[in-house]
Amino acid sequence: MGEFKVHRVRFFNYVPSGIRCVAYNNQSNRLAVSRTDGTVEVYNLSANYFQEKFFPGHESRATEALCWAEGQRLFSAGLNGEIMEYDLQALNIKYAVDAFGGPIWSMAASPSGSQLLVGCEDGSVKLFQITPDKIQFERNFDRQKSRILSLSWHPSGTHIAAGSIDYISVFDVKSGSAVHKMIVDRQYMGVSKRKCIVWGVAFLSDGTVISVDSAGKVQFWDSATGTLVKSHLIANADVQSIAVAEQEDSFVVGTAEGTVFHFQLVPVTSNSSEKQWVRTKPFQHHTHDVRTVAHSPTALISGGTDTHLVIRPLMEKVEVKNYDAALRKITFPHRRLISCSKKRQLLLFQFAHHLELWRLGSTVATGKNGDTLPLSKNADHLLHLKTKGPENIICSCISPCGSWIAYSTVSRFFLYRLNYEHDNISLKRVSKMPPFLRSALQILFSEDSTKLFVASNQGALHIVQLSGGSFKHLHAFQPQSGTVEAMCLLAVSSDGNWLAASGTSAGVHVYNVKQLK
Amino acid sequence: MVDEETIRVVRCGGSELNFRRAVFSADSKYIFCVSGDFVKVYSTVTEECVHILHGHRNLVTGIQLNPNNHLQLYSCSLDGTIKLWDYIDGILIKTFIVGCKLHALFTVAQAEDSVFAIVNKEKPDIFQLVSVKLPKSSSQEVEAKELSFVLDYINQSPKCIAFGNEGVYVAAVREFYLSVYFFKKKTTSRFTLSSSRNKKHAKNNFTCVACHPTEDCIASGHMDGKIRLWRNFYDDKKYTYTCLHWHHDMVMDLAFSVTGTSLLSGGCESVLVEWRDATEKNKEFLPRLGATIEHISVSPAGDLFCTSHSDNKIIIIHRNLEASAVIQGLVKDRSIFTGLMIDPRTKALVLNGKPGHLQFYSLQSDKQLYNLDIIQQEYINDYGLIQIELTKAAFGCFGNWLATVEQRQEKETELELQMKLWMYNKKTQGFILNTKINMPHEDCITALCFCNAEKSEQPTLVTASKDGYFKVWILTDDSDIYKKAVGWTCDFVGSYHKYQATNCCFSEDGSLLAVSFEEIVTIWDSVTWELKCTFCQRAGKIRHLCFGRLTCSKYLLGATENGILCCWNLLSCALEWNAKLNVRVMEPDPNSENIAAISQSSVGSDLFVFKPSEPRPLYIQKGISREEVQWGVFVPRDVPESFTSEAYQWLNRSQFYFLTKSQVTAPLKKGSHFLLAEESLPTTPFYFILGKHRQHQDEKLNETLENELVQLPLTENIPAVSELLHTPAHVLPSAAFLCSMFVNSLLLSKETKSAKEIPEDVDMEEEKESEDSDEENDFIEKVQDTNNTGLGEDIIHQLSKSEEKELRKFRKIDYSWIAAL
């Protein structure tokens, strides 16, 4: 082993954004997670919880709802009033449709996956038909007085439950009219709160509607009669989310106290068929509000304001105890947010809307293994580069020589040249970017800083020759056989001859840079 | 037939009411609780004890209502029997003899002819749950030997077993696992909690279990204060549980309400928690119950709950969580520092009660009369906290004054000491704090006594302390312009060569004060506070000191730590006699000259009753208790008894009570029994027939009491013989007349009652006459020997010598005897 100086970098003040919604897809065992800054991430739960896909956020988009529809299609809706579909191959937004109902608070795909339902600020529930390449507005349901905060389909697809402020409505899908209106008690521990917000509803196949509300209650309603069956007071604060297992034998709720409660349907006695819902285990893995929960067949998934994504496996469903059966807490970003320039001891930090360039501190002292050396020169904040526009930065990179910085947003690609004059740094934007370099999913410099590799969202890999203050486009590796597969990971060999790229379909392509093959 | 004239130790009261869960009758009118060898039936409304069901010969360990007839009660005991009672009339209906120690009893309505019991058969620590088939038979005593094994290796406590859902399954907990046995399937599911040593799970132990009456739900209490509600436990894999957590310490007991809608739990917080709908947020509390909740039970009618507490009380609670009645026994969960005292007014026994309290306990009704808060501070229940202890108390001036001493010693040098003097207030019928003295001494107070002389015009109190001083406190006028008041001030401080003062004692008339300084006894004049004389025996530190009373008031007795009992004559200032006796407890009888001493040996405690004037004990009872006797006290009788036999005359006017420390079944928990020496009560485990053990004891005595001045008492268990022997011969009637009577008396007579009818004055006179000369003693000894070897006719020949020396007195007795015949 060689001798290393270890820098303790404590000046990367990266603040991840909170998790707003999670959506679990049972067929592909994938989990879509949206954050408050509009970012949407897709995790593959079978592949060691790897973050496969990433859609950068946008300042004006606040995702409020996320759902999977038939054929692995991912939709999101937000407070800008638009429904968006994501292209999971090309890793971009396919289209956005305005629902014309004000901010959208909730969205639910029908059990068949062919219809989409959104609940809007103006109290309307809108039904959309999902066509193979778009979504089509079908009709409005009876308009309610206040915003629709939660929606749930009956598994047969004939009825829906919609949670609003102070009441829950049950609609008949065929007629679009409200069948029942169930008023939720405002009382909270004897004190009348102003409003009782129904944060989540779940419609079970036996006609039971489970609601969670801001008074800390989990309530069971009979949708046929519109009556309250049972009420569990579980928290002193809001209960913000609910998710039911596919078998309908358990569900999970998340509270604003950071606790996740598991409810199970257990038989009352061993020899009777009568069953009851019982609150079983509480899990306290969060420090803040649990905004969203999901229930996979083997695990409870929860996420919230504290930005952690917690995957808690259910022990009774796990056959073998292995690494997959352990509790998972995803806190670190899966993407590369830091790049470094070895030559100049520089670090480039990527934030949502700006970049920071730091020079590492240095020391003259020497010491034994494990010693903490005193710094003779503190770390310097050299550069603060803000992006223009509302879009988040997708990726960024600094060249090993430290004289180039490249970053990209969804619509633009930026390349800067850095000039060092003692302690002063001058930055010069390289203008006249070629039109094909509009957006990049991944950027990489070669070891000698003479080549720039850009994975564009069209699936092509571009090689750019950098020399002095200018650049020259060398080559573009086009994706094979016309598929639109986004490359999201790049690696280059140290001699600069070989370039490896991996895409969303989990294949690895190796290119020869010299021969441009 | 029990021989009337024997003295036996009877466990008379203060037994634990909180040993097992109390049981309600079906109509909630009565509550049953085990109490030592008895079962007590209390009324839930009036708190009065309605019946005491006695019949068991050992500790009663479980009671249950007969599920098939709710007017009957089953009880089981360590004596290996299950008894069926009619509790309304207090009648024993049936006895089922099982034959092995039964530690708990359970009944299930579905199992018609059998009950369940916890037994340990082979090894002492392994307990089993068995089903006992109760055979149907009309006879009173039935053998029930048909045991079928249900569960092995279970916890001994019945709190760890619960039958659920109409007897379909039984749940048992032990350490870290819960086992559920299903009777139909005959399978056992076992669920284990993590028991790893890490901090989080270190206190996961199960402490108690309860089953939901209608649903398949098991509630278990844990060491860390959690309650887990187990469901779906048919499946080893799919089982699930919910946690309810409010208690900060171990959950002592759990109970479901009759309908199962709420769960009750209790622990050392002294708060009864009602969990409604088994949800964490929906709970009700009944706080400030006074002591740790040990058991909770629910009436079958559902209208009442009751909690048994560690301070030996049962609180009956209404369904709406309002305490409605308190049944308070003797509080004894802590060590007794004050010793036993008798309140001269109420004749109640006074000793340490609840922390910081003095309890007044009625011996007659086995009930606590009231509590006097001495320390008047909130008790903080925390392990390892050094509390203020009430260490000494004394009554003075016929109950008008009460002196108490409390101390708290955190470190060797930091002593907090406080003496309080309480005056009896006739209006409020209670004690009112009069004087509070901070640091009356520099070190712990070792003894405290009032001058109880009738003629003394000024109440006087003496305290002796380890700091080497004794202080005399007197009541003085403390009036000011606002009110008339009295207060206590220090009058005199005495010391002797810087020795630690260990004991103090006033003579009966109050003229002399004896204070012991380690090995030396000093006598002080109580008027001038002059040192009169000193006694020093160099026989170890004085442990007990007391003056003789009445005719023996010229004697002073001292017991030392080296096992010597000394008697000094105050007139001659010389040692009268001494004896080798390791005295633990020495108590004078306030109504007679007698002094009771309890000595401790390796096999047990022995009781000696003697008069200071004579080195010869009046009465000896060996092995009154296996354990160390802590304290004893004479309690004056309301109505004097009349025992004709000389050996028992000391019990005529007073009863002797003593308190032992005993290891109760739960380890590390000290409890005590209250014992009483009295005669002719039903057979108890402390049953000794004096006659049977006489020979054996004499041998033992000869071994142990070698080189002693004390002569052995030579008493007879047949009153007629002793009367013959102790009556001067010239007053005896003719030998022919006495012969038939004497032979009659040797037979096991049915007319024992007649002895009671002997007038009391006879006894009194006899007592005087019984001071025999040594010659006569020797003679009696001879008689004794022959008597023991064979009660033949030759005895009568020997006796005929003395017949001539009979008193006229005896004729009187003769007539009464004839009348009885």
GROMACS .gro file of C-alpha atoms in nm, chain B residues 17-35 39-44 53 60-67 69-76 87 105-107 158 253 295-301 304-308 314-316 327:
model
   64
  534LEU     CA    1  -5.313  -1.029   5.090
  535ASN     CA    2  -5.126  -0.958   4.771
  536PHE     CA    3  -4.970  -1.300   4.724
  537ARG     CA    4  -5.203  -1.396   4.441
  538ARG     CA    5  -5.465  -1.227   4.231
  539ALA     CA    6  -5.782  -1.163   4.421
  540VAL     CA    7  -6.096  -1.326   4.286
  541PHE     CA    8  -6.439  -1.170   4.267
  542SER     CA    9  -6.757  -1.362   4.323
  543ALA     CA   10  -6.993  -1.383   4.028
  544ASP     CA   11  -7.217  -1.112   4.163
  545SER     CA   12  -6.921  -0.890   4.264
  546LYS     CA   13  -7.045  -0.883   4.622
  547TYR     CA   14  -6.745  -1.061   4.761
  548ILE     CA   15  -6.381  -1.062   4.691
  549PHE     CA   16  -6.157  -1.352   4.784
  550CYS     CA   17  -5.792  -1.336   4.855
  551VAL     CA   18  -5.538  -1.580   4.980
  552SER     CA   19  -5.389  -1.491   5.312
  556VAL     CA   20  -5.868  -1.772   5.222
  557LYS     CA   21  -6.036  -1.452   5.322
  558VAL     CA   22  -6.372  -1.344   5.197
  559TYR     CA   23  -6.426  -0.971   5.201
  560SER     CA   24  -6.731  -0.774   5.115
  561THR     CA   25  -6.659  -0.543   4.827
  570LEU     CA   26  -6.187  -2.015   5.513
  577VAL     CA   27  -5.274  -2.128   4.993
  578THR     CA   28  -5.140  -2.068   4.647
  579GLY     CA   29  -5.442  -2.029   4.428
  580ILE     CA   30  -5.813  -1.968   4.434
  581GLN     CA   31  -6.065  -1.981   4.153
  582LEU     CA   32  -6.443  -1.978   4.135
  583ASN     CA   33  -6.599  -2.308   4.039
  584PRO     CA   34  -6.696  -2.241   3.678
  586ASN     CA   35  -7.125  -2.339   4.026
  587HIS     CA   36  -7.042  -1.981   4.094
  588LEU     CA   37  -7.129  -2.010   4.460
  589GLN     CA   38  -6.834  -2.240   4.514
  590LEU     CA   39  -6.470  -2.167   4.531
  591TYR     CA   40  -6.170  -2.387   4.464
  592SER     CA   41  -5.849  -2.330   4.648
  593CYS     CA   42  -5.518  -2.505   4.624
  604TYR     CA   43  -6.797  -1.927   5.045
  622LEU     CA   44  -5.473  -2.315   4.018
  623PHE     CA   45  -5.668  -2.242   3.702
  624THR     CA   46  -6.018  -2.335   3.606
  675PRO     CA   47  -4.954  -1.792   3.790
  770ASP     CA   48  -4.976  -0.757   3.576
  812HIS     CA   49  -5.195  -0.801   4.060
  813ILE     CA   50  -5.501  -0.691   3.872
  814SER     CA   51  -5.823  -0.881   3.858
  815VAL     CA   52  -6.157  -0.818   3.700
  816SER     CA   53  -6.495  -0.920   3.835
  817PRO     CA   54  -6.693  -1.165   3.621
  818ALA     CA   55  -6.981  -0.920   3.618
  821LEU     CA   56  -6.537  -0.390   3.933
  822PHE     CA   57  -6.164  -0.423   3.906
  823CYS     CA   58  -5.925  -0.473   4.186
  824THR     CA   59  -5.555  -0.415   4.224
  825SER     CA   60  -5.331  -0.580   4.481
  831ILE     CA   61  -5.633  -0.441   4.777
  832ILE     CA   62  -5.810  -0.154   4.608
  833ILE     CA   63  -6.148  -0.217   4.459
  844ILE     CA   64  -5.868  -0.348   5.207
   0.00000   0.00000   0.00000
